[in-house]
Amino acid sequence: MQSDKEGGDDGCPEECIALSDFTGSGSDQLAFTSEDKLLVHAKPSSDWWWAELHGVIGYVPASYLRPVGAAKERDEETCLEDPWQDEEYFASYGTLRLHLEMLSDKSRTEAYRQVIFTNSASLRNKVVMDLGCGTGIISLFCAQLSQPSVVYAVEASSIAEYTRQLVKQNDCEEVVTVLQGRAEETELPVQVDVLVSEWMGTCLLFEFMVESVLLARDRWLRKGGVMWPSSAALALVPCQAESYYAEKMAFWEQPYGLDFTPLQPLAQREFFTKPKFSHLIDPSECLSAPCDIITLDMYTLQVEDLEEMKGQFHFCVERSGVFHGFTAWFTAHFESLETEGATVELNTGPNSEPTHWKQTLFMLDSPVSVYEGDSISGSIVLHRNPIWRRHMTVTLQWNINSSKEETDNCQANIKTFTLFTLTLMNNSSIMLFFNHCGSIFFMQCDFVTYMRRQRVLTLPLESLDFFFLCFFCICVHRLEQRVSPCGGERLTKCLINGGDQLKISLTHPL
Ligand code: GJV
């Protein structure tokens, strides 16, 4: 195999244990089962490591592995940490940015308004729970458009304090009760008739807020009560993505008249092993009609089902073109409580108004020409991360069956994508900001030690004396990313002496 990838970062392979099963993809990735012992030879990126199992070498997702040596220490750390990243997750909903984005999304917000409006007669005197109410918009729609007996608006983030004010300001405090806290820990005086929530994330499941909704359903929804959304589906379509391909891959063919193609394998790993979030696909780029690959029935879905969700697809290519990848999005359906009332659908696909979720693009390693009449069939597996409970990997497997005998298009492929929001490459560096006698300056440190699950960075600070550390950020591909505002606040109080070693605990997985 490729000898340039062999040899660990420090020359010595690291022994690791698999935390969970992994379905490898084709020739490039290793498949393994939980508890397998792997030898890690190199860590070309923080997501994908180069490892060996039973004499076979391939890529493995780093987050599925636990180094053997660090087992004990790591277990302690893992217990202390929050695999849900709630501190950071709810902090992000404590500011207005995301609420503004969600409220500005007309398709989303109007869909919920429509649901309440068209069911207003049935909602009369009902008890409603609005899980993750944010600024309380759905609860306010309920109070304004219908006459429920009470709406429990549950919100864990600090925005709840303002939601209370908004309820009062809009004269809804007789109906809407804001309860600040995680839904999992919230006590209600009664069971509810309706559980409404806007929990859907990228690729439907990302963030896994749906788990909170299912737990609330099992605890608080009365028998025969209603779930909104009542069902949801993940849709997929094979597509062209010419301009994204040109921007990230074809670019290396001839920049400034030079041949940079040796960088293409790197580009493929860096840009195409994660899906592209916030992609907007034009209907003309779809190579076939989309199909629903996974459907969730919100009445019967169980938390355990979320660990691994499988789906099948069969697409008939409707027009010739270049198959660059698959695009995914979701739809959510709200059943009507009125007799003969229509179901409301929230559709985030290319044939509807764009929403703030946009769509998610999964690029193939290399594009394939396909022709009208060809078929693309295969399967998808959404595998929830065994450690980071809000994250997942998506494995796509597909065959192209050519309708033209003369073309050599019949091939089987498999590819796994990680859905993490931030990647720290091994060559990233850390910026430390210091305050010395009132002036701020910064120092750039090489990425010294980073232990993945412990999220601790160890930095020697030999050249420094008596400075206050203000905050730090991590540079990822020249993009500066503030990692942890609360880490920063904590660190303002720390006095650093020359020769100290600084250990920084991150609140964000990298
Ligand atoms: N308990 C209470 N509030 C929550 C919970 C929970 N378990 N989970 C999320 N939220 N569609 N992906 C809140 C969160 O703070 C935010 O205000 C809102 O629900 C998320 C709604 C949109 N996110 C999404």
Coordinates of C-alpha atoms and ligand atoms in Angstrom, one line a residue:
M1 CA 0.0 0.0 0.0
Q2 CA 1.0 3.6 -0.1
S3 CA 4.3 3.6 1.8
D4 CA 4.3 7.4 2.3
K5 CA 1.5 7.0 4.8
E6 CA 3.3 4.4 6.9
G7 CA 5.1 5.1 10.1
G8 CA 3.4 6.9 13.0
D9 CA 3.7 10.6 13.6
D10 CA 6.5 9.9 16.1
G11 CA 7.7 6.8 14.2
C12 CA 6.0 4.4 16.6
P13 CA 2.5 3.0 15.9
E14 CA -0.1 3.6 18.7
E15 CA -2.3 0.8 19.9
C16 CA -6.0 1.7 20.0
I17 CA -9.3 0.0 20.8
A18 CA -12.4 0.3 18.7
L19 CA -15.3 1.9 20.7
S20 CA -17.9 0.8 18.3
D21 CA -18.5 -1.1 15.0
F22 CA -17.5 0.7 11.8
T23 CA -18.4 -0.3 8.3
G24 CA -15.3 0.5 6.2
S25 CA -15.6 1.8 2.7
G26 CA -14.0 0.0 -0.3
S27 CA -10.3 -0.2 -0.6
D28 CA -9.5 3.0 1.4
Q29 CA -11.1 2.4 4.8
L30 CA -11.0 -0.4 7.3
A31 CA -14.0 -2.1 8.7
F32 CA -13.8 -3.1 12.4
T33 CA -16.0 -4.2 15.2
S34 CA -16.2 -2.9 18.8
E35 CA -13.2 -3.9 21.0
D36 CA -11.0 -4.7 18.0
K37 CA -7.3 -3.7 18.6
L38 CA -5.9 -1.5 15.9
L39 CA -2.4 -0.1 15.3
V40 CA -2.5 3.6 14.3
H41 CA 0.4 4.3 12.0
A42 CA -0.3 8.0 11.2
K43 CA -2.8 10.7 11.9
P44 CA -3.0 12.6 8.6
S45 CA -6.0 14.6 9.9
S46 CA -7.9 14.8 13.2
D47 CA -10.8 12.9 11.7
W48 CA -9.2 10.1 9.8
W49 CA -6.3 8.0 11.0
W50 CA -4.2 5.5 9.1
A51 CA -4.4 2.2 10.9
E52 CA -3.8 -1.5 10.7
L53 CA -6.0 -4.4 11.6
H54 CA -5.1 -8.1 11.0
G55 CA -2.3 -7.0 8.6
V56 CA -4.6 -4.8 6.5
I57 CA -4.1 -1.0 6.4
G58 CA -6.6 1.7 5.8
Y59 CA -8.3 4.9 7.0
V60 CA -10.4 4.8 10.2
P61 CA -12.5 7.5 11.9
A62 CA -10.5 8.8 14.8
S63 CA -13.5 9.4 17.0
Y64 CA -14.2 5.6 17.1
L65 CA -10.8 4.8 18.7
R66 CA -9.5 4.9 22.2
P67 CA -5.7 4.7 22.7
V68 CA -4.9 1.7 24.9
G69 CA -2.3 3.4 27.0
A70 CA -4.6 6.3 27.9
A71 CA -7.5 4.1 28.8
K72 CA -7.7 4.7 32.5
E73 CA -7.0 8.4 32.4
R74 CA -9.3 8.8 29.5
D75 CA -12.2 7.0 31.1
E76 CA -12.0 9.4 34.0
E77 CA -11.9 12.4 31.7
T78 CA -14.8 11.0 29.6
C79 CA -16.9 10.7 32.7
L80 CA -16.2 14.3 33.6
E81 CA -17.0 15.6 30.2
D82 CA -20.3 16.1 28.6
P83 CA -20.7 14.0 25.5
W84 CA -23.7 16.2 24.6
Q85 CA -21.6 19.4 24.7
D86 CA -24.6 21.0 26.4
E87 CA -22.6 23.8 27.9
E88 CA -21.6 25.0 24.4
Y89 CA -24.8 23.9 22.7
F90 CA -27.1 25.9 25.0
A91 CA -24.7 28.8 25.1
S92 CA -25.1 29.1 21.4
Y93 CA -28.9 29.4 21.8
G94 CA -28.5 32.0 24.6
T95 CA -27.6 34.7 22.1
L96 CA -29.8 36.1 19.3
R97 CA -27.9 34.9 16.3
L98 CA -29.5 31.5 15.9
H99 CA -33.0 32.7 16.9
L100 CA -32.8 35.5 14.4
E101 CA -31.8 32.9 11.7
M102 CA -34.7 30.6 12.7
L103 CA -37.3 33.4 12.9
S104 CA -36.2 34.9 9.6
D105 CA -36.7 31.6 8.0
K106 CA -40.2 32.2 6.7
S107 CA -40.9 28.6 5.4
R108 CA -40.1 27.2 8.8
T109 CA -41.9 29.7 10.9
E110 CA -44.9 29.9 8.7
A111 CA -45.2 26.1 8.5
Y112 CA -45.6 26.1 12.3
R113 CA -48.0 29.0 12.2
Q114 CA -50.1 27.2 9.6
V115 CA -50.2 24.1 11.8
I116 CA -51.5 26.0 14.7
F117 CA -53.9 28.1 12.6
T118 CA -55.5 25.2 10.7
N119 CA -55.9 23.2 14.0
S120 CA -57.1 26.1 16.1
A121 CA -60.5 24.6 16.8
S122 CA -59.0 21.3 17.9
L123 CA -56.5 23.0 20.1
R124 CA -59.1 24.6 22.3
N125 CA -58.7 23.7 25.9
K126 CA -55.8 21.5 25.2
V127 CA -52.5 21.2 27.1
V128 CA -49.5 21.9 24.9
M129 CA -45.8 21.4 25.4
D130 CA -43.5 23.4 23.2
L131 CA -40.1 21.7 23.6
G132 CA -37.1 24.0 22.9
C133 CA -39.3 27.0 22.5
G134 CA -36.5 29.5 22.0
T135 CA -38.0 32.9 21.8
G136 CA -41.4 31.3 22.2
I137 CA -42.8 31.8 18.8
I138 CA -44.8 28.6 18.5
S139 CA -46.2 29.0 22.0
L140 CA -47.2 32.6 21.1
F141 CA -48.9 31.4 17.9
C142 CA -50.9 28.9 20.0
A143 CA -52.0 31.6 22.5
Q144 CA -52.8 34.0 19.7
L145 CA -54.6 31.8 17.2
S146 CA -56.2 29.3 19.5
Q147 CA -57.4 28.9 23.0
P148 CA -55.4 26.1 24.6
S149 CA -55.8 25.8 28.4
V150 CA -52.0 26.0 28.9
V151 CA -48.8 26.0 26.9
Y152 CA -45.7 24.8 28.7
A153 CA -42.8 26.5 26.8
V154 CA -39.7 24.6 27.8
E155 CA -36.3 26.1 27.0
A156 CA -32.9 25.2 28.4
S157 CA -30.9 28.2 27.3
S158 CA -30.7 31.6 29.0
I159 CA -32.9 33.1 26.2
A160 CA -35.8 31.7 28.3
E161 CA -35.5 34.8 30.6
Y162 CA -36.3 37.0 27.6
T163 CA -39.0 34.5 26.4
R164 CA -40.8 35.2 29.6
Q165 CA -40.7 38.9 28.9
L166 CA -42.0 38.4 25.4
V167 CA -44.9 36.3 26.7
K168 CA -45.8 39.1 29.0
Q169 CA -45.3 41.9 26.5
N170 CA -47.7 40.1 24.1
D171 CA -50.3 39.5 26.9
C172 CA -50.0 35.8 26.7
E173 CA -48.9 35.1 30.3
E174 CA -52.3 33.6 31.2
V175 CA -51.8 30.8 28.7
V176 CA -48.1 30.4 28.2
T177 CA -45.8 29.3 31.1
V178 CA -42.1 29.4 30.4
L179 CA -40.1 26.7 32.1
Q180 CA -36.4 27.2 32.0
G181 CA -34.4 24.0 32.0
R182 CA -33.6 20.9 30.0
A183 CA -36.8 19.1 29.0
E184 CA -35.3 15.9 30.4
E185 CA -35.3 17.4 33.9
T186 CA -38.5 19.5 33.6
E187 CA -41.5 18.5 35.7
L188 CA -45.0 19.3 34.5
P189 CA -48.1 19.2 36.8
V190 CA -50.1 17.2 34.1
Q191 CA -49.6 15.2 31.0
V192 CA -50.0 17.0 27.7
D193 CA -52.3 16.6 24.7
V194 CA -49.9 18.0 22.1
L195 CA -46.1 17.9 22.0
V196 CA -44.8 20.4 19.5
S197 CA -41.1 21.0 18.8
E198 CA -38.8 22.2 16.1
W199 CA -36.0 19.7 16.6
M200 CA -34.9 19.0 13.1
G201 CA -31.2 19.5 12.2
T202 CA -28.9 19.2 9.2
C203 CA -29.6 15.8 7.6
L204 CA -32.6 15.7 9.9
L205 CA -30.8 14.1 12.8
F206 CA -27.7 16.2 13.4
E207 CA -27.6 17.6 16.9
F208 CA -29.9 14.7 18.0
M209 CA -32.4 17.0 19.7
V210 CA -34.9 14.5 18.6
E211 CA -33.8 12.3 21.5
S212 CA -35.0 15.0 24.0
V213 CA -38.4 15.0 22.1
L214 CA -38.7 11.2 22.3
L215 CA -37.9 11.2 26.0
A216 CA -40.5 13.9 26.6
R217 CA -43.0 12.0 24.6
D218 CA -42.6 8.9 26.7
R219 CA -42.9 10.8 29.9
W220 CA -45.4 13.6 29.2
L221 CA -47.6 12.9 26.2
R222 CA -50.9 11.4 27.3
K223 CA -52.1 8.3 25.6
G224 CA -53.6 9.3 22.2
G225 CA -51.8 12.7 22.4
V226 CA -50.5 14.4 19.3
M227 CA -46.9 14.8 18.1
W228 CA -46.0 17.8 15.8
P229 CA -44.1 17.0 13.6
S230 CA -45.9 13.7 13.4
S231 CA -43.4 12.2 11.0
A232 CA -40.3 13.3 9.1
A233 CA -38.3 12.0 6.2
L234 CA -34.7 12.3 4.9
A235 CA -34.6 12.7 1.2
L236 CA -31.7 12.1 -1.2
V237 CA -30.9 12.8 -4.8
P238 CA -27.9 12.1 -7.0
C239 CA -26.7 15.5 -8.4
Q240 CA -24.2 17.6 -10.2
A241 CA -22.1 20.0 -8.2
E242 CA -19.9 21.4 -11.0
S243 CA -19.0 24.7 -9.3
Y244 CA -18.1 23.2 -5.9
Y245 CA -16.0 20.5 -7.7
A246 CA -14.2 23.2 -9.7
E247 CA -13.6 25.3 -6.7
K248 CA -12.1 22.6 -4.5
M249 CA -10.7 20.0 -6.9
A250 CA -10.4 21.1 -10.5
F251 CA -8.6 24.2 -9.2
W252 CA -5.4 22.2 -8.7
E253 CA -5.2 21.2 -12.3
Q254 CA -3.7 24.4 -13.6
P255 CA -3.4 27.3 -11.1
Y256 CA -1.3 30.0 -12.8
G257 CA -0.4 27.6 -15.5
L258 CA 1.2 25.1 -13.1
D259 CA 0.4 21.5 -12.4
F260 CA -0.7 21.2 -8.8
T261 CA -2.5 17.8 -9.2
P262 CA -0.3 16.1 -6.5
L263 CA -2.4 18.1 -4.1
Q264 CA -5.7 16.6 -5.3
P265 CA -5.6 13.5 -2.9
L266 CA -5.1 16.0 -0.1
A267 CA -8.0 18.1 -1.4
Q268 CA -10.2 15.1 -1.6
R269 CA -9.5 14.2 2.1
E270 CA -9.8 17.7 3.3
F271 CA -12.9 18.8 1.4
F272 CA -14.8 15.7 0.4
T273 CA -14.7 13.4 3.5
K274 CA -17.1 15.7 5.3
P275 CA -20.4 16.8 3.7
K276 CA -20.8 20.3 2.6
F277 CA -23.4 21.9 4.9
S278 CA -25.5 24.8 3.7
H279 CA -25.4 23.8 0.1
L280 CA -28.2 25.1 -2.1
I281 CA -28.8 22.8 -5.1
D282 CA -30.7 24.0 -8.1
P283 CA -33.5 21.6 -9.3
S284 CA -31.7 21.5 -12.7
E285 CA -28.7 19.9 -11.0
C286 CA -30.7 16.9 -9.8
L287 CA -30.0 13.9 -12.0
S288 CA -33.2 12.1 -11.0
A289 CA -36.3 12.5 -8.9
P290 CA -35.4 12.4 -5.2
C291 CA -36.5 9.6 -2.9
D292 CA -37.2 9.4 0.8
I293 CA -34.5 7.1 2.2
I294 CA -35.4 7.2 5.9
T295 CA -38.7 8.0 7.5
L296 CA -39.3 8.6 11.2
D297 CA -42.7 8.0 12.7
M298 CA -42.7 10.2 15.7
Y299 CA -45.2 8.0 17.6
T300 CA -43.2 4.8 17.3
L301 CA -39.6 5.9 17.0
Q302 CA -37.4 4.8 19.9
V303 CA -34.2 6.4 21.2
E304 CA -32.3 3.1 20.5
D305 CA -33.3 3.3 16.8
L306 CA -31.3 6.5 16.4
E307 CA -27.9 4.6 16.9
E308 CA -28.0 3.3 13.4
M309 CA -30.6 4.2 10.8
K310 CA -30.5 2.5 7.4
G311 CA -32.2 3.2 4.1
Q312 CA -32.2 2.1 0.5
F313 CA -32.4 4.0 -2.7
H314 CA -33.0 3.4 -6.4
F315 CA -32.7 6.3 -8.7
C316 CA -33.4 6.4 -12.4
V317 CA -31.2 8.9 -14.1
E318 CA -33.5 11.3 -16.0
R319 CA -30.9 13.3 -17.9
S320 CA -27.3 12.8 -18.9
G321 CA -24.8 14.7 -16.8
V322 CA -21.9 14.4 -14.4
F323 CA -22.6 12.6 -11.1
H324 CA -20.7 14.6 -8.5
G325 CA -22.4 13.5 -5.3
F326 CA -25.6 13.1 -3.4
T327 CA -27.7 15.9 -1.8
A328 CA -29.8 15.3 1.2
W329 CA -32.5 17.3 3.0
F330 CA -35.6 16.6 5.0
T331 CA -39.4 17.0 5.1
A332 CA -41.6 17.2 8.2
H333 CA -45.3 16.4 8.3
F334 CA -47.8 17.7 10.8
E335 CA -51.0 15.7 10.9
S336 CA -54.3 17.5 11.2
L337 CA -56.6 17.1 14.2
E338 CA -59.6 18.4 12.3
T339 CA -61.8 16.0 10.5
E340 CA -60.7 16.0 6.9
G341 CA -58.0 18.6 7.7
A342 CA -54.9 18.6 5.5
T343 CA -51.5 17.6 6.6
V344 CA -49.0 20.5 6.7
E345 CA -45.6 19.8 5.2
L346 CA -42.3 21.6 5.8
N347 CA -40.1 20.8 2.9
T348 CA -36.5 21.9 2.9
G349 CA -35.7 20.5 -0.6
P350 CA -34.6 22.2 -3.8
N351 CA -38.2 22.4 -5.1
S352 CA -39.3 24.5 -2.2
E353 CA -38.3 27.9 -0.9
P354 CA -34.8 27.8 0.6
T355 CA -34.8 27.4 4.4
H356 CA -32.0 28.2 6.9
W357 CA -31.2 24.4 6.8
K358 CA -30.5 24.6 3.1
Q359 CA -29.3 21.2 1.9
T360 CA -26.3 18.9 2.6
L361 CA -23.9 17.8 -0.2
F362 CA -22.0 14.5 -0.1
M363 CA -19.3 14.6 -2.8
L364 CA -18.0 11.4 -4.4
D365 CA -14.2 11.1 -4.6
S366 CA -14.3 11.4 -8.4
P367 CA -17.2 12.4 -10.6
V368 CA -18.8 9.9 -13.0
S369 CA -20.6 10.6 -16.3
V370 CA -24.1 9.2 -16.2
Y371 CA -26.7 8.9 -19.0
E372 CA -30.4 9.0 -19.2
G373 CA -31.7 5.6 -18.4
D374 CA -28.9 4.6 -16.1
S375 CA -29.8 3.7 -12.6
I376 CA -28.0 4.5 -9.3
S377 CA -29.0 2.2 -6.4
G378 CA -27.6 1.5 -3.0
S379 CA -28.0 2.2 0.7
I380 CA -27.3 4.7 3.4
V381 CA -26.4 4.2 7.0
L382 CA -26.5 7.1 9.6
H383 CA -24.3 6.0 12.5
R384 CA -24.6 8.0 15.6
N385 CA -21.2 8.7 17.1
P386 CA -20.5 6.5 20.2
I387 CA -18.9 9.3 22.1
W388 CA -20.2 12.6 20.8
R389 CA -23.9 12.1 21.0
R390 CA -24.9 15.1 18.8
H391 CA -22.7 13.9 15.9
M392 CA -22.9 11.1 13.4
T393 CA -21.3 9.5 10.3
V394 CA -23.1 8.9 7.1
T395 CA -22.1 5.9 4.9
L396 CA -23.3 5.8 1.4
Q397 CA -23.0 2.8 -0.8
W398 CA -24.0 2.8 -4.4
N399 CA -23.8 1.0 -7.8
I400 CA -24.3 2.6 -11.2
N401 CA -25.9 0.4 -13.7
S402 CA -25.4 1.7 -17.2
S403 CA -28.1 1.5 -19.8
K404 CA -25.5 1.6 -22.5
E405 CA -23.6 -1.6 -22.9
E406 CA -20.6 0.1 -24.4
T407 CA -19.9 2.4 -21.5
D408 CA -17.9 1.0 -18.6
N409 CA -20.0 2.5 -15.9
C410 CA -20.9 -0.4 -13.7
Q411 CA -19.1 0.1 -10.4
A412 CA -19.7 -0.5 -6.7
N413 CA -18.7 2.3 -4.4
I414 CA -18.8 3.0 -0.7
K415 CA -17.9 6.2 1.2
T416 CA -18.2 7.3 4.8
F417 CA -18.6 11.0 5.8
T418 CA -18.2 12.5 9.3
L419 CA -20.7 15.1 10.4
F420 CA -18.7 17.2 12.8
T421 CA -18.9 21.0 12.8
L422 CA -15.2 21.8 13.2
T423 CA -12.0 20.0 12.3
L424 CA -8.6 20.7 13.7
M425 CA -6.0 19.7 11.2
N426 CA -2.6 18.6 12.6
N427 CA -1.0 21.6 11.2
S428 CA -3.3 24.1 12.9
S429 CA -1.9 26.4 15.4
I430 CA -3.2 28.1 18.5
M431 CA -3.3 31.8 19.1
L432 CA -3.0 32.9 22.7
F433 CA -4.0 36.5 23.6
F434 CA -2.3 38.2 26.5
N435 CA -2.9 41.3 28.4
H436 CA 0.2 43.0 29.7
C437 CA -0.2 46.3 31.5
G438 CA -3.4 46.9 29.6
S439 CA -2.2 46.2 26.1
I440 CA -3.2 43.1 24.3
F441 CA -0.8 41.1 22.2
F442 CA -0.8 37.6 20.9
M443 CA 1.5 34.7 20.4
Q444 CA 1.1 31.8 18.0
C445 CA 2.0 28.4 19.3
D446 CA 2.4 25.2 17.4
F447 CA -0.1 22.6 18.0
V448 CA 1.8 20.7 20.6
T449 CA -0.3 18.1 22.2
Y450 CA -3.9 17.5 21.6
M451 CA -5.6 14.5 23.2
R452 CA -8.8 14.0 21.3
R453 CA -11.3 13.0 23.8
Q454 CA -9.7 14.7 26.8
R455 CA -9.7 17.9 24.9
V456 CA -6.7 19.2 26.7
L457 CA -4.0 21.2 25.0
T458 CA -0.6 21.3 26.6
L459 CA 1.6 24.2 25.7
P460 CA 5.0 25.1 27.0
L461 CA 5.3 28.9 27.6
E462 CA 9.0 29.3 28.1
S463 CA 9.3 32.8 26.8
L464 CA 6.6 34.3 28.9
D465 CA 6.6 36.0 32.3
F466 CA 3.8 37.5 34.4
F467 CA 1.2 38.0 31.8
F468 CA -2.4 37.5 32.0
L469 CA -3.9 35.2 29.4
C470 CA -7.0 36.7 28.0
F471 CA -8.4 34.2 25.6
F472 CA -7.2 31.9 22.9
C473 CA -8.4 30.8 19.6
I474 CA -7.4 28.1 17.1
C475 CA -6.5 28.8 13.5
V476 CA -8.0 26.3 11.2
H477 CA -7.0 26.8 7.6
R478 CA -6.2 30.4 8.2
L479 CA -9.8 30.8 9.5
E480 CA -9.7 32.0 13.1
Q481 CA -12.1 30.2 15.3
R482 CA -12.7 31.3 18.8
V483 CA -13.0 28.1 20.6
S484 CA -14.4 28.9 24.0
P485 CA -15.5 32.2 25.3
C486 CA -16.1 30.8 28.7
G487 CA -12.6 29.2 28.7
G488 CA -11.4 32.6 27.9
E489 CA -13.2 34.2 30.9
R490 CA -11.8 31.5 33.2
L491 CA -8.3 32.1 31.9
T492 CA -8.3 35.9 32.4
K493 CA -7.7 35.1 36.1
C494 CA -4.7 33.0 35.4
L495 CA -1.2 34.3 36.0
I496 CA 1.5 32.7 33.9
N497 CA 5.1 32.4 34.8
G498 CA 8.0 31.7 32.4
G499 CA 8.5 27.9 32.1
D500 CA 4.9 27.1 33.0
Q501 CA 3.1 24.5 31.1
L502 CA -0.4 25.7 30.1
K503 CA -3.1 23.1 29.9
I504 CA -6.3 24.3 28.3
S505 CA -9.5 22.3 28.5
L506 CA -11.6 22.8 25.5
T507 CA -15.4 22.9 25.6
H508 CA -15.6 22.0 22.0
P509 CA -14.5 18.8 20.3
L510 CA -12.0 19.4 17.6
Ligands
GJV1 N1 -34.5 21.0 26.6 C1 -34.8 22.3 26.5 N2 -34.5 23.1 25.4 C2 -33.9 22.5 24.4 C3 -33.4 21.2 24.5 C4 -33.8 20.4 25.6 N3 -33.4 19.1 25.7 N4 -32.8 20.9 23.3 C5 -32.8 22.0 22.6 N5 -33.4 23.0 23.3 N6 -34.0 22.5 15.3 N7 -31.9 21.9 15.7 C6 -33.6 24.4 22.8 C7 -32.4 25.1 22.4 O1 -31.8 25.8 23.5 C8 -32.9 26.1 21.3 O2 -33.4 27.2 21.8 C9 -34.0 25.3 20.7 O3 -34.4 24.2 21.6 C10 -33.5 24.6 19.4 C11 -34.4 24.8 18.3 C12 -33.8 24.7 16.9 N8 -32.8 23.6 16.8 C13 -32.9 22.7 15.9

